[in-house]
Short mmCIF file of C-alpha atoms in Angstrom, two decimals:
data_model
loop_
_atom_site.label_atom_id
_atom_site.label_comp_id
_atom_site.label_asym_id
_atom_site.label_seq_id
_atom_site.Cartn_x
_atom_site.Cartn_y
_atom_site.Cartn_z
CA UNK A 1062 27.28 -22.37 -0.02
CA UNK A 1063 30.40 -22.55 2.18
CA UNK A 1064 30.97 -19.63 4.55
CA UNK A 1065 33.82 -18.37 6.71
CA UNK A 1066 32.51 -16.07 9.42
CA UNK A 1067 34.61 -13.48 11.26
CA UNK A 1068 32.94 -11.72 14.19
CA UNK A 1069 34.55 -10.91 17.53
CA UNK A 1070 31.32 -10.83 19.49
CA UNK A 1071 30.80 -14.42 20.61
CA UNK A 1072 27.07 -13.91 21.02
CA UNK A 1073 26.59 -12.47 17.54
CA UNK A 1074 28.98 -15.00 16.01
CA UNK A 1075 27.03 -17.91 17.45
CA UNK A 1076 23.78 -16.31 16.35
CA UNK A 1077 25.04 -15.93 12.80
CA UNK A 1078 26.33 -19.51 12.73
CA UNK A 1079 22.90 -20.72 13.75
CA UNK A 1080 21.08 -18.46 11.30
CA UNK A 1081 23.31 -19.46 8.39
CA UNK A 1082 23.05 -23.14 9.28
CA UNK A 1083 19.27 -22.98 9.37
CA UNK A 1084 19.37 -21.32 5.95
CA UNK A 1085 21.21 -24.32 4.52
CA UNK A 1086 24.70 -22.82 4.29
CA UNK A 1087 27.77 -24.55 5.67
CA UNK A 1088 29.81 -22.42 8.07
CA UNK A 1089 33.23 -24.04 7.64
CA UNK A 1090 34.92 -21.71 10.16
CA UNK A 1091 33.82 -19.07 12.65
CA UNK A 1092 36.65 -16.91 13.98
CA UNK A 1093 37.10 -13.83 16.14
CA UNK A 1094 39.93 -11.81 14.58
CA UNK A 1095 41.60 -10.84 11.33
CA UNK A 1096 44.59 -13.22 11.27
CA UNK A 1097 42.32 -16.21 11.90
CA UNK A 1098 40.04 -15.00 9.11
CA UNK A 1099 42.90 -14.97 6.60
CA UNK A 1100 44.07 -18.42 7.66
CA UNK A 1101 40.52 -19.83 7.52
CA UNK A 1102 39.93 -18.49 4.01
CA UNK A 1103 43.23 -19.90 2.75
CA UNK A 1104 42.53 -23.27 4.38
CA UNK A 1105 38.85 -23.72 3.52
CA UNK A 1106 38.50 -21.75 0.23
CA UNK A 1107 34.90 -20.74 1.06
CA UNK A 1108 32.41 -19.25 -1.37
CA UNK A 1109 32.08 -16.19 0.84
CA UNK A 1110 33.60 -14.57 3.91
CA UNK A 1111 31.18 -12.71 6.17
CA UNK A 1112 33.28 -10.20 8.06
CA UNK A 1113 32.81 -7.65 10.82
CA UNK A 1114 34.77 -4.46 9.97
CA UNK A 1115 35.88 -3.73 13.53
CA UNK A 1116 37.74 -6.50 15.27
CA UNK A 1117 40.56 -6.86 17.82
CA UNK A 1118 43.00 -5.54 18.77
CA UNK A 1119 42.13 -1.90 17.92
CA UNK A 1120 38.51 -2.41 16.83
CA UNK A 1121 38.98 -0.04 13.90
CA UNK A 1122 39.32 -1.71 10.51
CA UNK A 1123 41.10 -5.02 11.17
CA UNK A 1124 38.25 -7.04 9.70
CA UNK A 1125 38.26 -5.10 6.45
CA UNK A 1126 42.05 -5.29 6.16
CA UNK A 1127 41.95 -9.02 6.73
CA UNK A 1128 39.18 -9.46 4.18
CA UNK A 1129 41.19 -7.55 1.57
CA UNK A 1130 44.22 -9.73 2.33
CA UNK A 1131 42.19 -12.93 2.23
CA UNK A 1132 40.72 -11.95 -1.12
CA UNK A 1133 44.20 -11.17 -2.44
CA UNK A 1134 45.32 -14.67 -1.48
CA UNK A 1135 42.13 -16.41 -2.61
CA UNK A 1136 40.58 -14.13 -5.27
CA UNK A 1137 37.55 -16.36 -5.79
CA UNK A 1138 36.28 -15.56 -2.29
CA UNK A 1139 33.30 -13.22 -2.17
CA UNK A 1140 33.22 -10.84 0.79
CA UNK A 1141 30.20 -9.53 2.67
CA UNK A 1142 31.19 -6.93 5.25
CA UNK A 1143 28.97 -6.17 8.20
CA UNK A 1144 29.32 -2.96 10.15
CA UNK A 1145 27.44 -1.27 12.91
CA UNK A 1146 28.08 2.10 11.28
CA UNK A 1147 28.07 3.65 7.83
CA UNK A 1148 31.76 4.01 7.04
CA UNK A 1149 32.04 5.33 3.51
CA UNK A 1150 35.83 5.04 3.35
CA UNK A 1151 35.53 1.32 4.01
CA UNK A 1152 32.97 0.95 1.24
CA UNK A 1153 35.30 2.78 -1.13
CA UNK A 1154 38.16 0.46 -0.22
CA UNK A 1155 36.02 -2.61 -0.61
CA UNK A 1156 34.95 -1.54 -4.09
CA UNK A 1157 38.38 -0.33 -5.16
CA UNK A 1158 39.35 -3.33 -7.28
CA UNK A 1159 36.06 -3.24 -9.19
CA UNK A 1160 36.01 -7.02 -9.27
CA UNK A 1161 32.51 -7.52 -7.84
CA UNK A 1162 31.58 -10.23 -5.39
CA UNK A 1163 31.52 -7.78 -2.51
CA UNK A 1164 28.88 -6.42 -0.19
CA UNK A 1165 28.57 -3.95 2.68
CA UNK A 1166 25.59 -4.15 4.97
CA UNK A 1167 24.75 -2.55 8.27
CA UNK A 1168 24.44 -5.16 10.99
CA UNK A 1169 20.84 -4.18 11.52
CA UNK A 1170 20.06 -5.77 8.13
CA UNK A 1171 20.96 -9.21 9.49
CA UNK A 1172 17.66 -9.14 11.36
CA UNK A 1173 15.96 -8.90 7.98
CA UNK A 1174 16.89 -12.49 7.28
CA UNK A 1175 15.62 -12.73 3.71
CA UNK A 1176 17.50 -9.56 2.72
CA UNK A 1177 20.67 -10.80 4.40
CA UNK A 1178 20.53 -14.19 2.71
CA UNK A 1179 19.71 -12.59 -0.63
CA UNK A 1180 22.78 -10.37 -0.25
CA UNK A 1181 24.90 -13.47 0.36
CA UNK A 1182 23.57 -15.10 -2.81
CA UNK A 1183 24.24 -11.94 -4.80
CA UNK A 1184 27.87 -11.49 -3.74
CA UNK A 1185 28.63 -15.19 -4.27
CA UNK A 1186 27.21 -14.77 -7.79
CA UNK A 1187 29.71 -11.96 -8.36
CA UNK A 1188 27.37 -9.06 -7.71
CA UNK A 1189 27.80 -5.99 -5.53
CA UNK A 1190 25.48 -5.29 -2.63
CA UNK A 1191 25.56 -2.01 -0.76
CA UNK A 1192 23.37 -0.99 2.11
CA UNK A 1193 20.98 1.82 1.03
CA UNK A 1194 22.42 4.10 3.72
CA UNK A 1195 25.93 3.51 2.39
CA UNK A 1196 24.82 4.31 -1.15
CA UNK A 1197 23.14 7.48 0.04
CA UNK A 1198 26.27 8.70 1.82
CA UNK A 1199 28.55 7.72 -1.07
CA UNK A 1200 26.50 9.83 -3.44
CA UNK A 1201 26.32 12.71 -0.97
CA UNK A 1202 30.07 12.74 -0.46
CA UNK A 1203 30.81 12.56 -4.17
CA UNK A 1204 28.45 15.43 -4.82
CA UNK A 1205 30.30 17.45 -2.18
CA UNK A 1206 33.65 16.49 -3.72
CA UNK A 1207 32.58 17.30 -7.27
CA UNK A 1208 34.52 20.44 -8.37
CA UNK A 1209 31.89 21.23 -11.01
CA UNK A 1210 29.55 22.09 -8.14
CA UNK A 1211 31.89 24.94 -7.20
CA UNK A 1212 31.19 26.70 -10.52
CA UNK A 1213 28.80 29.62 -10.68
CA UNK A 1214 25.59 29.19 -12.71
CA UNK A 1215 27.11 31.22 -15.56
CA UNK A 1216 30.33 29.17 -15.46
CA UNK A 1217 28.34 25.94 -15.60
CA UNK A 1218 26.44 27.37 -18.56
CA UNK A 1219 29.72 28.15 -20.33
CA UNK A 1220 31.11 24.71 -19.49
CA UNK A 1221 27.99 23.09 -20.87
CA UNK A 1222 28.50 24.90 -24.18
CA UNK A 1223 32.19 23.94 -24.18
CA UNK A 1224 31.07 20.33 -23.73
CA UNK A 1225 28.85 20.75 -26.79
CA UNK A 1226 31.95 21.68 -28.78
CA UNK A 1227 31.36 25.45 -29.12
CA UNK A 1228 34.28 27.88 -29.51
CA UNK A 1229 34.55 30.93 -27.26
CA UNK A 1230 33.27 33.08 -30.13
CA UNK A 1231 30.23 30.87 -30.58
CA UNK A 1232 29.59 30.82 -26.82
CA UNK A 1233 29.79 34.62 -26.72
CA UNK A 1234 27.24 34.79 -29.51
CA UNK A 1235 24.97 32.28 -27.74
CA UNK A 1236 25.11 34.10 -24.40
CA UNK A 1237 25.14 37.62 -25.91
CA UNK A 1238 28.37 38.61 -24.17
CA UNK A 1239 31.84 39.52 -25.42
CA UNK A 1240 34.45 36.88 -26.29
CA UNK A 1241 36.59 38.42 -23.55
CA UNK A 1242 33.90 37.69 -20.97
CA UNK A 1243 33.72 34.08 -22.13
CA UNK A 1244 37.52 33.78 -21.92
CA UNK A 1245 37.37 35.11 -18.35
CA UNK A 1246 34.72 32.54 -17.40
CA UNK A 1247 36.75 29.82 -19.10
CA UNK A 1248 39.86 30.66 -17.10
CA UNK A 1249 37.81 30.62 -13.88
CA UNK A 1250 36.45 27.18 -14.85
CA UNK A 1251 39.93 25.82 -15.47
CA UNK A 1252 41.12 27.19 -12.14
CA UNK A 1253 38.18 25.77 -10.16
CA UNK A 1254 38.58 22.36 -11.83
CA UNK A 1255 42.31 22.36 -11.06
CA UNK A 1256 43.31 22.31 -14.72
CA UNK A 1257 46.68 24.04 -14.90
CA UNK A 1258 48.25 25.07 -18.20
CA UNK A 1259 49.94 21.97 -19.62
CA UNK A 1260 51.11 21.61 -23.20
CA UNK A 1261 50.52 17.85 -23.04
CA UNK A 1262 46.84 18.17 -22.08
CA UNK A 1263 43.87 19.86 -23.64
CA UNK A 1264 42.07 21.71 -20.86
CA UNK A 1265 38.79 22.08 -22.76
CA UNK A 1266 38.65 18.28 -23.21
CA UNK A 1267 39.47 17.66 -19.54
CA UNK A 1268 36.87 20.22 -18.47
CA UNK A 1269 34.31 18.48 -20.67
CA UNK A 1270 35.14 15.14 -19.06
CA UNK A 1271 34.70 16.67 -15.60
CA UNK A 1272 31.33 18.07 -16.71
CA UNK A 1273 30.16 14.70 -18.04
CA UNK A 1274 31.21 12.95 -14.81
CA UNK A 1275 29.47 15.43 -12.55
#
């Protein structure tokens, strides 16, 4: 396995070079900033780039930006991002193209050598590896962002019956309420899901899709 390593901390960079070498991988370049990462990937065409998210000059997301650019130029390059923090937005960006061959691990995982090396193998094979803490926060955020969660219990009940294909009349019969009450709940559901009246879209279908995705 041929690796390009990008890490601005000289101490950690040298430690990773040594660790990867002892594991039988070939570190073809070890660099300290984003521009050098892009150039190294283009020059060496590695199997994988191991990249620190935060690098000079601003120490925000230069590493991730460079990794995205390097992958655009050399799409066959897998990317394993290392970060000291759980940064869900970065994980989202990394996964955005849905192409696989990407990973996001907290730096602490590097100390668990077998897990780190296994993650490298997985991303090179085209898989996706996410740190358990990243997965946990991704799910938590998406639950918070899910508009279906803003519905009242009765509205979720009505939406569930809509998803089963029931008409308002049938839902009223099922819930032992008036059709007018069901219509009122339905309008509240559309409003909370952001489904404005649009002659080109069927709001009951869109509401059902939102329900199924929640």
